[in-house]
Amino acid sequence: MAGNIFGQLFRLSTFGESHGPAIGGVIDGCPPGIELNFNAIQNELNRRRPGQSAIVTQRKEPDEVQFLSGIFEGKTTGAPIGFIVPNTNQKSDDYSHIKDVYRPSHADYTYDKKYGTRDYRGGGRSSARETISRVVGGAIAKQVIPNITINAFTSSVGDIFIDKPYQALDFSLIESNAVRCPDAATAARMEDYIKQIRKEGDTVGGTVTCVIQNVPVGLGEPVFDKLHAELGKAMLSINAVKGFEYGSGFCGAKMKGSEHNDLFNTDGTTKSNLSGGIQGGISNGMDIYFRVAFKPVATIMQTQTTIDSNGNEVEMQGRGRHDPCVVPRAVPIVEAMAALVLTDYYLLAK
Amino acid sequence: MAGNIFGQLFRLSTFGESHGPAIGGVIDGCPPGIELNFNAIQNELNRRRPGQSAIVTQRKEPDEVQFLSGIFEGKTTGAPIGFIVPNTNQKSDDYSHIKDVYRPSHADYTYDKKYGTRDYRGGGRSSARETISRVVGGAIAKQVIPNITINAFTSSVGDIFIDKPYQALDFSLIESNAVRCPDAATAARMEDYIKQIRKEGDTVGGTVTCVIQNVPVGLGEPVFDKLHAELGKAMLSINAVKGFEYGSGFCGAKMKGSEHNDLFNTDGTTKSNLSGGIQGGISNGMDIYFRVAFKPVATIMQTQTTIDSNGNEVEMQGRGRHDPCVVPRAVPIVEAMAALVLTDYYLLAK
Amino acid sequence: MAGNIFGQLFRLSTFGESHGPAIGGVIDGCPPGIELNFNAIQNELNRRRPGQSAIVTQRKEPDEVQFLSGIFEGKTTGAPIGFIVPNTNQKSDDYSHIKDVYRPSHADYTYDKKYGTRDYRGGGRSSARETISRVVGGAIAKQVIPNITINAFTSSVGDIFIDKPYQALDFSLIESNAVRCPDAATAARMEDYIKQIRKEGDTVGGTVTCVIQNVPVGLGEPVFDKLHAELGKAMLSINAVKGFEYGSGFCGAKMKGSEHNDLFNTDGTTKSNLSGGIQGGISNGMDIYFRVAFKPVATIMQTQTTIDSNGNEVEMQGRGRHDPCVVPRAVPIVEAMAALVLTDYYLLAK
Amino acid sequence: MAGNIFGQLFRLSTFGESHGPAIGGVIDGCPPGIELNFNAIQNELNRRRPGQSAIVTQRKEPDEVQFLSGIFEGKTTGAPIGFIVPNTNQKSDDYSHIKDVYRPSHADYTYDKKYGTRDYRGGGRSSARETISRVVGGAIAKQVIPNITINAFTSSVGDIFIDKPYQALDFSLIESNAVRCPDAATAARMEDYIKQIRKEGDTVGGTVTCVIQNVPVGLGEPVFDKLHAELGKAMLSINAVKGFEYGSGFCGAKMKGSEHNDLFNTDGTTKSNLSGGIQGGISNGMDIYFRVAFKPVATIMQTQTTIDSNGNEVEMQGRGRHDPCVVPRAVPIVEAMAALVLTDYYLLAK
């Protein structure tokens, strides 16, 4: 009955529901003496924030983080870092229509059956608003391992995808458009498509690709806590994620060994990197890259038939201000979870 | 520096290398009073065992498990269950040629760099022989949750795949052929292909699909320990796995919400099940199904150029008796890891 | 570098320093559907609060808890319960005189050496103000296991002790005096002694005895997580604690087996209870009782010679408003930690 | 239902019952590259072994450890170290008379009630024979932190105690007598007393004192995982332990702050060490010392009235070959648990 703590040495505990007074968390195990860049932390929250562009939900939330402990004179002290992000836009009445209704492909039904109760306001704990705490935690984690760079981006929306390897992309362009796709032409097509989907009152899925560079050799704890296994768990724990693949991924399952093996250079680097920077669960110093699949947002603006908690059929129509495609806002969340894993494994490997 | 324990309440600790005296493990947290079916446990080991058919490695290992504790008069006592499986076929000289050589796409390089030392005999701890302990643990786990049925099968080998939904398959046919594919025609093509690959001295990847049925509603511990996140981690921790998807998976990322949502029946079941039996990280009582991607085995019988531990280029040719395709033997391992997760989460949900 | 989470299934993460904006915590794993008595929670904080009587520190802090999540319509939801208790009386200047000074028998030196930095204001994280979060957590834990009763009391102050077995005491009198000693005559002597000690600018130690009743048979997880082992750890983690004994304790080490054995009644209860309600690490249904030793508070109002962070000898005199004896305020903290352990083990045993 | 794993980074899983085929364990997280002294490991087992002297149980067990993994060419590899110690003296018929009887102050009753079943042969899992695995684990742990010295000794038996501070003792004499008391005169009295107790068919308790020297500053993870809190848990998890105190312990609870405070020398050491080498849960570099109380062995050779599992009164007389005083054989167990904690915290502090 307890799954709200992530990590072994760098541990993030999160709390908060979409319509409670605040979202927050505690980071236990942050090394002392790190001079925090608070703007960088807030900037990550801004990347996740609703209302940031025309293609995301138009809810307004400032999402400003307040730190309550673990920091003294601008530096981490080694004590746990407690933080909160107040919820300022709690329009609970938006949700009265779903009080007794199980929305299709939401967690309403399973939460109600598991816990025997349900905070129906905006999904309660199952709301993606919970990921705010992950973004704060990840933004701090990034500052613990500043040499490791983590870049995620939108690699597909619906059927539209970047038809280039990540090496051909300029990561500095990720933030240059609202979809967070570093390929401008593809980004434009994605953006148009999302707008069209929103007009239809529909939603669409997509994928995020993440590339982690400058990783030291030796991160990963086989046999169960392999680096990619923990990355996979981290990504799959994000709302709406349906799949994870790293390196050659599902394509690799179609290949022959003679094609797939990464031959060595004499310095220990490899000529190809179908392995995705990890061998036997341990980083080999090459780029780590993986892809995460997000399903379409379940809340659509069309009429759906569903059931209430008594098993009666009811008609419902999505209301409120929702994302037509969750992927652009998921980009910083993917990065945050990657940073949490890398930092934890960095500390484990010391 | 410690990643060899899996689970929270039903915890499996494993130990052992391919060429040490034994592989083994300890299960801590097995409920008391379970009358164990020892044949069923050994049968799972037999499904994983080398030499079982013409398309797997021809090494001979009896792989017989000996239980050392936690069982009294045939029943579990609640005390930890210690077990070993002796290694009887330790042809260490098979490996002398790779003592100082890093095999491409193996864990030789990363283990050496991380631990500063390396048991070069057969991969040491990174050998897939380690999965023996998982199979024993999983076979016991299955007996803790006997009502939940877990069926895995080979769903693709290279480009050959089953072109039917799992609902159209007869799981009782999985063991009827050497590839463990329940579709006879596809199985025959897979088998031929694997034989051809072996003749070429090559290897090939594939996928395993797993279907879990009769799952009670309510298993899963959001937000981080979602049921599918832990299943993903479990699968990704298996040797050679590159990807995991559940329910609609990567296909779901191309869909619209109006297509993807699973509408309810009045009894709480759903008309479709693109969610894959899990909503918000909690089982909803529908079938859980997922797919796992395995890369081609890295050891090929062709000559490869690689490096030694001094960074010198060397030629090497795979020797020994290896699997041309790991997928058929991976089927019971996937089931075992699924059983470990389900049992752990079953106990957590009580 | 991470020790701020307590428990396995009912897990309390705490954060906060004495002079930061707030103390707080997160409870992960609280069962859903519990109708919380908020007055009872605040009442426990009031028992711990400074300024509550003439014999404790005269600092004024309201210590009012605010809940941020995990509660909906007065009931727990199963989601993590986040809470904060603002620090309103942060007279940081009280501490400027110790900024570079290591106070004797405080944690100043070890924190500075371990973390390379130190929040010198009031002890920072090492302040007993941190126990506020434990009291909140314990007060909620008590409501998860309402049938189990936990009564702690001051059993000695300096050389003054209750010369009766706990069975001869009326626990309803614990709160009838400022020292929290249920024996009125002894309480009066303790109170006088504490006042005298304070006049001397000195401090004094003491013991707390805790009695847990109506415990179900079967709580405890041998061999390492024995019930009394976890109780011992819980108590030893409280500031200023130097010892823990349960049942016959250190006296039992002087006894013979023929004197010490608890003979059974036919209903499974025992005629004596030198075992202290636990056999083999598992509760046997008899009363659990234990005793906790607290050292005298290290801050005294007398002049002491000590060193600064450069190793120079300096004179210092304690200032501020400190407790002459920590024991009366420690009583609710002991109960809180006991409640956390009992609740966690209750959930583990289910 | 799972308490058989100890430690966070250096984790020992144990298994085995007194009358099963073997006792054993797995150490996960042992650093690689340690050249093991196998004689030193076996020597610790010999110190714990039955039959070693005239004042311990005369059962004969060679207690020879076999390592199964994690060691290659004499050095640890970083992989988990699996080991077993076969039980060669399984006289199960010795125990048939207690099959349905709950022995007073043993764990028979609580195990039966908790697990619904019971391995009645020699206490099963609750037998102190389980501590074999701890001694193996501790003996390896000692070799991970070779600079830290750990010396435990018998400090009292019944009313007989060493009337000197530990600084006046010569630890090299601990092994010079059968009781493991470094003060020859006291040792002789203890030995005589134990022999007399045995003649009476009785048993007696005692205490073990442990001194840990050359500890680096900075070990300990406040606030919950304080070094002494984990040491306390470790000791309390040993069979028959009723109490733990460190530094001034229960005596400290009678003292004034002005007496108790440890004043600093200019090099950061302290003039006195009533703190016991730990401040705020973190080692300060001074000697750590603590005392552990053991109750008298519950199995006595006198007739006792007890009950069977149906609640009938029955007469029973202890049979078999038992220890009249467990303390001499507990000395290496206390050291082992101390070594496990110190090693784990050493790795945590890195």
mmCIF file of N, CA, C and O in Angstrom, chain A residues 201-246:
data_model
loop_
_atom_site.group_PDB
_atom_site.id
_atom_site.type_symbol
_atom_site.label_atom_id
_atom_site.label_comp_id
_atom_site.label_asym_id
_atom_site.label_seq_id
_atom_site.Cartn_x
_atom_site.Cartn_y
_atom_site.Cartn_z
ATOM 1 N N GLY A 201 -12.126 17.580 -30.868
ATOM 2 C CA GLY A 201 -12.460 17.167 -29.504
ATOM 3 C C GLY A 201 -11.786 15.866 -29.138
ATOM 4 O O GLY A 201 -12.212 15.146 -28.241
ATOM 5 N N ASP A 202 -10.722 15.566 -29.839
ATOM 6 C CA ASP A 202 -10.058 14.278 -29.635
ATOM 7 C C ASP A 202 -8.660 14.507 -29.047
ATOM 8 O O ASP A 202 -8.285 15.646 -28.726
ATOM 9 N N THR A 203 -7.943 13.435 -28.865
ATOM 10 C CA THR A 203 -6.573 13.502 -28.340
ATOM 11 C C THR A 203 -5.730 12.531 -29.146
ATOM 12 O O THR A 203 -6.248 11.707 -29.887
ATOM 13 N N VAL A 204 -4.409 12.626 -28.979
ATOM 14 C CA VAL A 204 -3.533 11.745 -29.753
ATOM 15 C C VAL A 204 -2.290 11.407 -28.910
ATOM 16 O O VAL A 204 -1.871 12.204 -28.070
ATOM 17 N N GLY A 205 -1.741 10.229 -29.149
ATOM 18 C CA GLY A 205 -0.537 9.799 -28.431
ATOM 19 C C GLY A 205 0.736 10.208 -29.144
ATOM 20 O O GLY A 205 0.707 10.950 -30.135
ATOM 21 N N GLY A 206 1.847 9.714 -28.647
ATOM 22 C CA GLY A 206 3.121 10.040 -29.261
ATOM 23 C C GLY A 206 4.265 9.410 -28.489
ATOM 24 O O GLY A 206 4.049 8.656 -27.543
ATOM 25 N N THR A 207 5.458 9.724 -28.941
ATOM 26 C CA THR A 207 6.629 9.172 -28.242
ATOM 27 C C THR A 207 7.611 10.279 -27.884
ATOM 28 O O THR A 207 7.705 11.294 -28.568
ATOM 29 N N VAL A 208 8.328 10.035 -26.820
ATOM 30 C CA VAL A 208 9.436 10.898 -26.427
ATOM 31 C C VAL A 208 10.716 10.084 -26.533
ATOM 32 O O VAL A 208 10.765 8.929 -26.088
ATOM 33 N N THR A 209 11.715 10.652 -27.154
ATOM 34 C CA THR A 209 13.039 10.031 -27.187
ATOM 35 C C THR A 209 13.938 10.801 -26.229
ATOM 36 O O THR A 209 13.845 12.024 -26.135
ATOM 37 N N CYS A 210 14.778 10.081 -25.518
ATOM 38 C CA CYS A 210 15.669 10.721 -24.552
ATOM 39 C C CYS A 210 17.096 10.244 -24.813
ATOM 40 O O CYS A 210 17.326 9.049 -25.026
ATOM 41 N N VAL A 211 18.028 11.176 -24.819
ATOM 42 C CA VAL A 211 19.436 10.873 -25.059
ATOM 43 C C VAL A 211 20.247 11.377 -23.863
ATOM 44 O O VAL A 211 20.141 12.544 -23.480
ATOM 45 N N ILE A 212 21.032 10.477 -23.285
ATOM 46 C CA ILE A 212 21.836 10.831 -22.112
ATOM 47 C C ILE A 212 23.296 10.705 -22.508
ATOM 48 O O ILE A 212 23.740 9.649 -22.965
ATOM 49 N N GLN A 213 24.044 11.789 -22.353
ATOM 50 C CA GLN A 213 25.426 11.821 -22.837
ATOM 51 C C GLN A 213 26.417 12.131 -21.717
ATOM 52 O O GLN A 213 26.037 12.642 -20.674
ATOM 53 N N ASN A 214 27.637 11.774 -21.974
ATOM 54 C CA ASN A 214 28.715 11.959 -20.983
ATOM 55 C C ASN A 214 28.493 11.141 -19.721
ATOM 56 O O ASN A 214 28.788 11.582 -18.613
ATOM 57 N N VAL A 215 27.968 9.948 -19.896
ATOM 58 C CA VAL A 215 27.721 9.071 -18.753
ATOM 59 C C VAL A 215 29.021 8.346 -18.422
ATOM 60 O O VAL A 215 29.639 7.752 -19.295
ATOM 61 N N PRO A 216 29.435 8.361 -17.167
ATOM 62 C CA PRO A 216 30.630 7.588 -16.828
ATOM 63 C C PRO A 216 30.389 6.089 -16.995
ATOM 64 O O PRO A 216 29.258 5.616 -16.858
ATOM 65 N N VAL A 217 31.446 5.361 -17.303
ATOM 66 C CA VAL A 217 31.344 3.905 -17.363
ATOM 67 C C VAL A 217 31.097 3.375 -15.955
ATOM 68 O O VAL A 217 31.680 3.865 -14.991
ATOM 69 N N GLY A 218 30.183 2.408 -15.834
ATOM 70 C CA GLY A 218 30.067 1.720 -14.555
ATOM 71 C C GLY A 218 28.792 1.964 -13.776
ATOM 72 O O GLY A 218 28.651 1.445 -12.675
ATOM 73 N N LEU A 219 27.829 2.705 -14.331
ATOM 74 C CA LEU A 219 26.564 2.893 -13.613
ATOM 75 C C LEU A 219 25.617 1.741 -13.919
ATOM 76 O O LEU A 219 25.364 1.418 -15.079
ATOM 77 N N GLY A 220 25.058 1.141 -12.893
ATOM 78 C CA GLY A 220 24.140 0.020 -13.071
ATOM 79 C C GLY A 220 24.429 -1.047 -12.044
ATOM 80 O O GLY A 220 25.590 -1.241 -11.671
ATOM 81 N N GLU A 221 23.404 -1.709 -11.553
ATOM 82 C CA GLU A 221 23.562 -2.674 -10.472
ATOM 83 C C GLU A 221 22.905 -3.995 -10.854
ATOM 84 O O GLU A 221 21.797 -4.307 -10.419
ATOM 85 N N PRO A 222 23.576 -4.785 -11.704
ATOM 86 C CA PRO A 222 22.993 -6.088 -12.033
ATOM 87 C C PRO A 222 22.943 -6.981 -10.788
ATOM 88 O O PRO A 222 23.683 -6.740 -9.847
ATOM 89 N N VAL A 223 22.049 -8.011 -10.813
ATOM 90 C CA VAL A 223 21.322 -8.449 -11.958
ATOM 91 C C VAL A 223 19.914 -7.871 -12.055
ATOM 92 O O VAL A 223 19.370 -7.777 -13.160
ATOM 93 N N PHE A 224 19.323 -7.467 -10.930
ATOM 94 C CA PHE A 224 17.947 -6.975 -11.022
ATOM 95 C C PHE A 224 17.892 -5.476 -11.273
ATOM 96 O O PHE A 224 16.992 -4.998 -11.947
ATOM 97 N N ASP A 225 18.822 -4.751 -10.693
ATOM 98 C CA ASP A 225 18.772 -3.292 -10.793
ATOM 99 C C ASP A 225 19.664 -2.784 -11.921
ATOM 100 O O ASP A 225 20.414 -1.812 -11.761
ATOM 101 N N LYS A 226 19.563 -3.446 -13.062
ATOM 102 C CA LYS A 226 20.294 -2.984 -14.241
ATOM 103 C C LYS A 226 19.875 -1.551 -14.562
ATOM 104 O O LYS A 226 18.718 -1.174 -14.339
ATOM 105 N N LEU A 227 20.791 -0.797 -15.109
ATOM 106 C CA LEU A 227 20.512 0.617 -15.349
ATOM 107 C C LEU A 227 19.282 0.804 -16.231
ATOM 108 O O LEU A 227 18.397 1.624 -15.942
ATOM 109 N N HIS A 228 19.201 0.027 -17.308
ATOM 110 C CA HIS A 228 18.056 0.217 -18.209
ATOM 111 C C HIS A 228 16.761 -0.300 -17.591
ATOM 112 O O HIS A 228 15.680 0.147 -17.951
ATOM 113 N N ALA A 229 16.864 -1.266 -16.661
ATOM 114 C CA ALA A 229 15.655 -1.764 -15.998
ATOM 115 C C ALA A 229 15.063 -0.675 -15.115
ATOM 116 O O ALA A 229 13.840 -0.475 -15.079
ATOM 117 N N GLU A 230 15.926 0.038 -14.418
ATOM 118 C CA GLU A 230 15.433 1.111 -13.556
ATOM 119 C C GLU A 230 14.951 2.296 -14.399
ATOM 120 O O GLU A 230 13.945 2.926 -14.057
ATOM 121 N N LEU A 231 15.658 2.586 -15.487
ATOM 122 C CA LEU A 231 15.162 3.630 -16.398
ATOM 123 C C LEU A 231 13.781 3.253 -16.923
ATOM 124 O O LEU A 231 12.876 4.087 -17.015
ATOM 125 N N GLY A 232 13.637 1.991 -17.289
ATOM 126 C CA GLY A 232 12.348 1.534 -17.800
ATOM 127 C C GLY A 232 11.252 1.692 -16.761
ATOM 128 O O GLY A 232 10.166 2.213 -17.053
ATOM 129 N N LYS A 233 11.538 1.283 -15.541
ATOM 130 C CA LYS A 233 10.533 1.433 -14.484
ATOM 131 C C LYS A 233 10.189 2.901 -14.284
ATOM 132 O O LYS A 233 9.023 3.265 -14.148
ATOM 133 N N ALA A 234 11.218 3.740 -14.274
ATOM 134 C CA ALA A 234 10.996 5.174 -14.065
ATOM 135 C C ALA A 234 10.061 5.734 -15.134
ATOM 136 O O ALA A 234 9.129 6.487 -14.836
ATOM 137 N N MET A 235 10.310 5.359 -16.377
ATOM 138 C CA MET A 235 9.494 5.903 -17.474
ATOM 139 C C MET A 235 8.076 5.327 -17.420
ATOM 140 O O MET A 235 7.092 6.040 -17.590
ATOM 141 N N LEU A 236 7.980 4.027 -17.164
ATOM 142 C CA LEU A 236 6.663 3.389 -17.128
ATOM 143 C C LEU A 236 5.824 3.887 -15.954
ATOM 144 O O LEU A 236 4.597 3.732 -15.958
ATOM 145 N N SER A 237 6.487 4.497 -14.980
ATOM 146 C CA SER A 237 5.715 5.021 -13.848
ATOM 147 C C SER A 237 5.091 6.377 -14.153
ATOM 148 O O SER A 237 4.302 6.893 -13.356
ATOM 149 N N ILE A 238 5.443 6.963 -15.303
ATOM 150 C CA ILE A 238 4.848 8.252 -15.699
ATOM 151 C C ILE A 238 3.446 7.987 -16.259
ATOM 152 O O ILE A 238 3.240 7.027 -16.997
ATOM 153 N N ASN A 239 2.534 8.876 -15.935
ATOM 154 C CA ASN A 239 1.161 8.729 -16.419
ATOM 155 C C ASN A 239 1.125 8.542 -17.927
ATOM 156 O O ASN A 239 1.829 9.229 -18.658
ATOM 157 N N ALA A 240 0.309 7.622 -18.404
ATOM 158 C CA ALA A 240 -0.014 7.423 -19.830
ATOM 159 C C ALA A 240 1.063 6.669 -20.603
ATOM 160 O O ALA A 240 0.909 6.459 -21.805
ATOM 161 N N VAL A 241 2.127 6.228 -19.946
ATOM 162 C CA VAL A 241 3.181 5.529 -20.691
ATOM 163 C C VAL A 241 2.790 4.066 -20.904
ATOM 164 O O VAL A 241 2.330 3.385 -19.987
ATOM 165 N N LYS A 242 2.996 3.592 -22.126
ATOM 166 C CA LYS A 242 2.638 2.212 -22.493
ATOM 167 C C LYS A 242 3.835 1.383 -22.914
ATOM 168 O O LYS A 242 3.690 0.160 -23.074
ATOM 169 N N GLY A 243 4.986 2.006 -23.154
ATOM 170 C CA GLY A 243 6.113 1.207 -23.617
ATOM 171 C C GLY A 243 7.432 1.924 -23.449
ATOM 172 O O GLY A 243 7.485 3.161 -23.338
ATOM 173 N N PHE A 244 8.484 1.125 -23.414
ATOM 174 C CA PHE A 244 9.849 1.628 -23.245
ATOM 175 C C PHE A 244 10.772 0.728 -24.040
ATOM 176 O O PHE A 244 10.679 -0.495 -23.973
ATOM 177 N N GLU A 245 11.674 1.341 -24.811
ATOM 178 C CA GLU A 245 12.710 0.551 -25.480
ATOM 179 C C GLU A 245 13.988 1.361 -25.469
ATOM 180 O O GLU A 245 13.962 2.586 -25.497
ATOM 181 N N TYR A 246 15.124 0.669 -25.370
ATOM 182 C CA TYR A 246 16.382 1.411 -25.364
ATOM 183 C C TYR A 246 17.315 0.795 -26.393
ATOM 184 O O TYR A 246 17.169 -0.376 -26.762
#
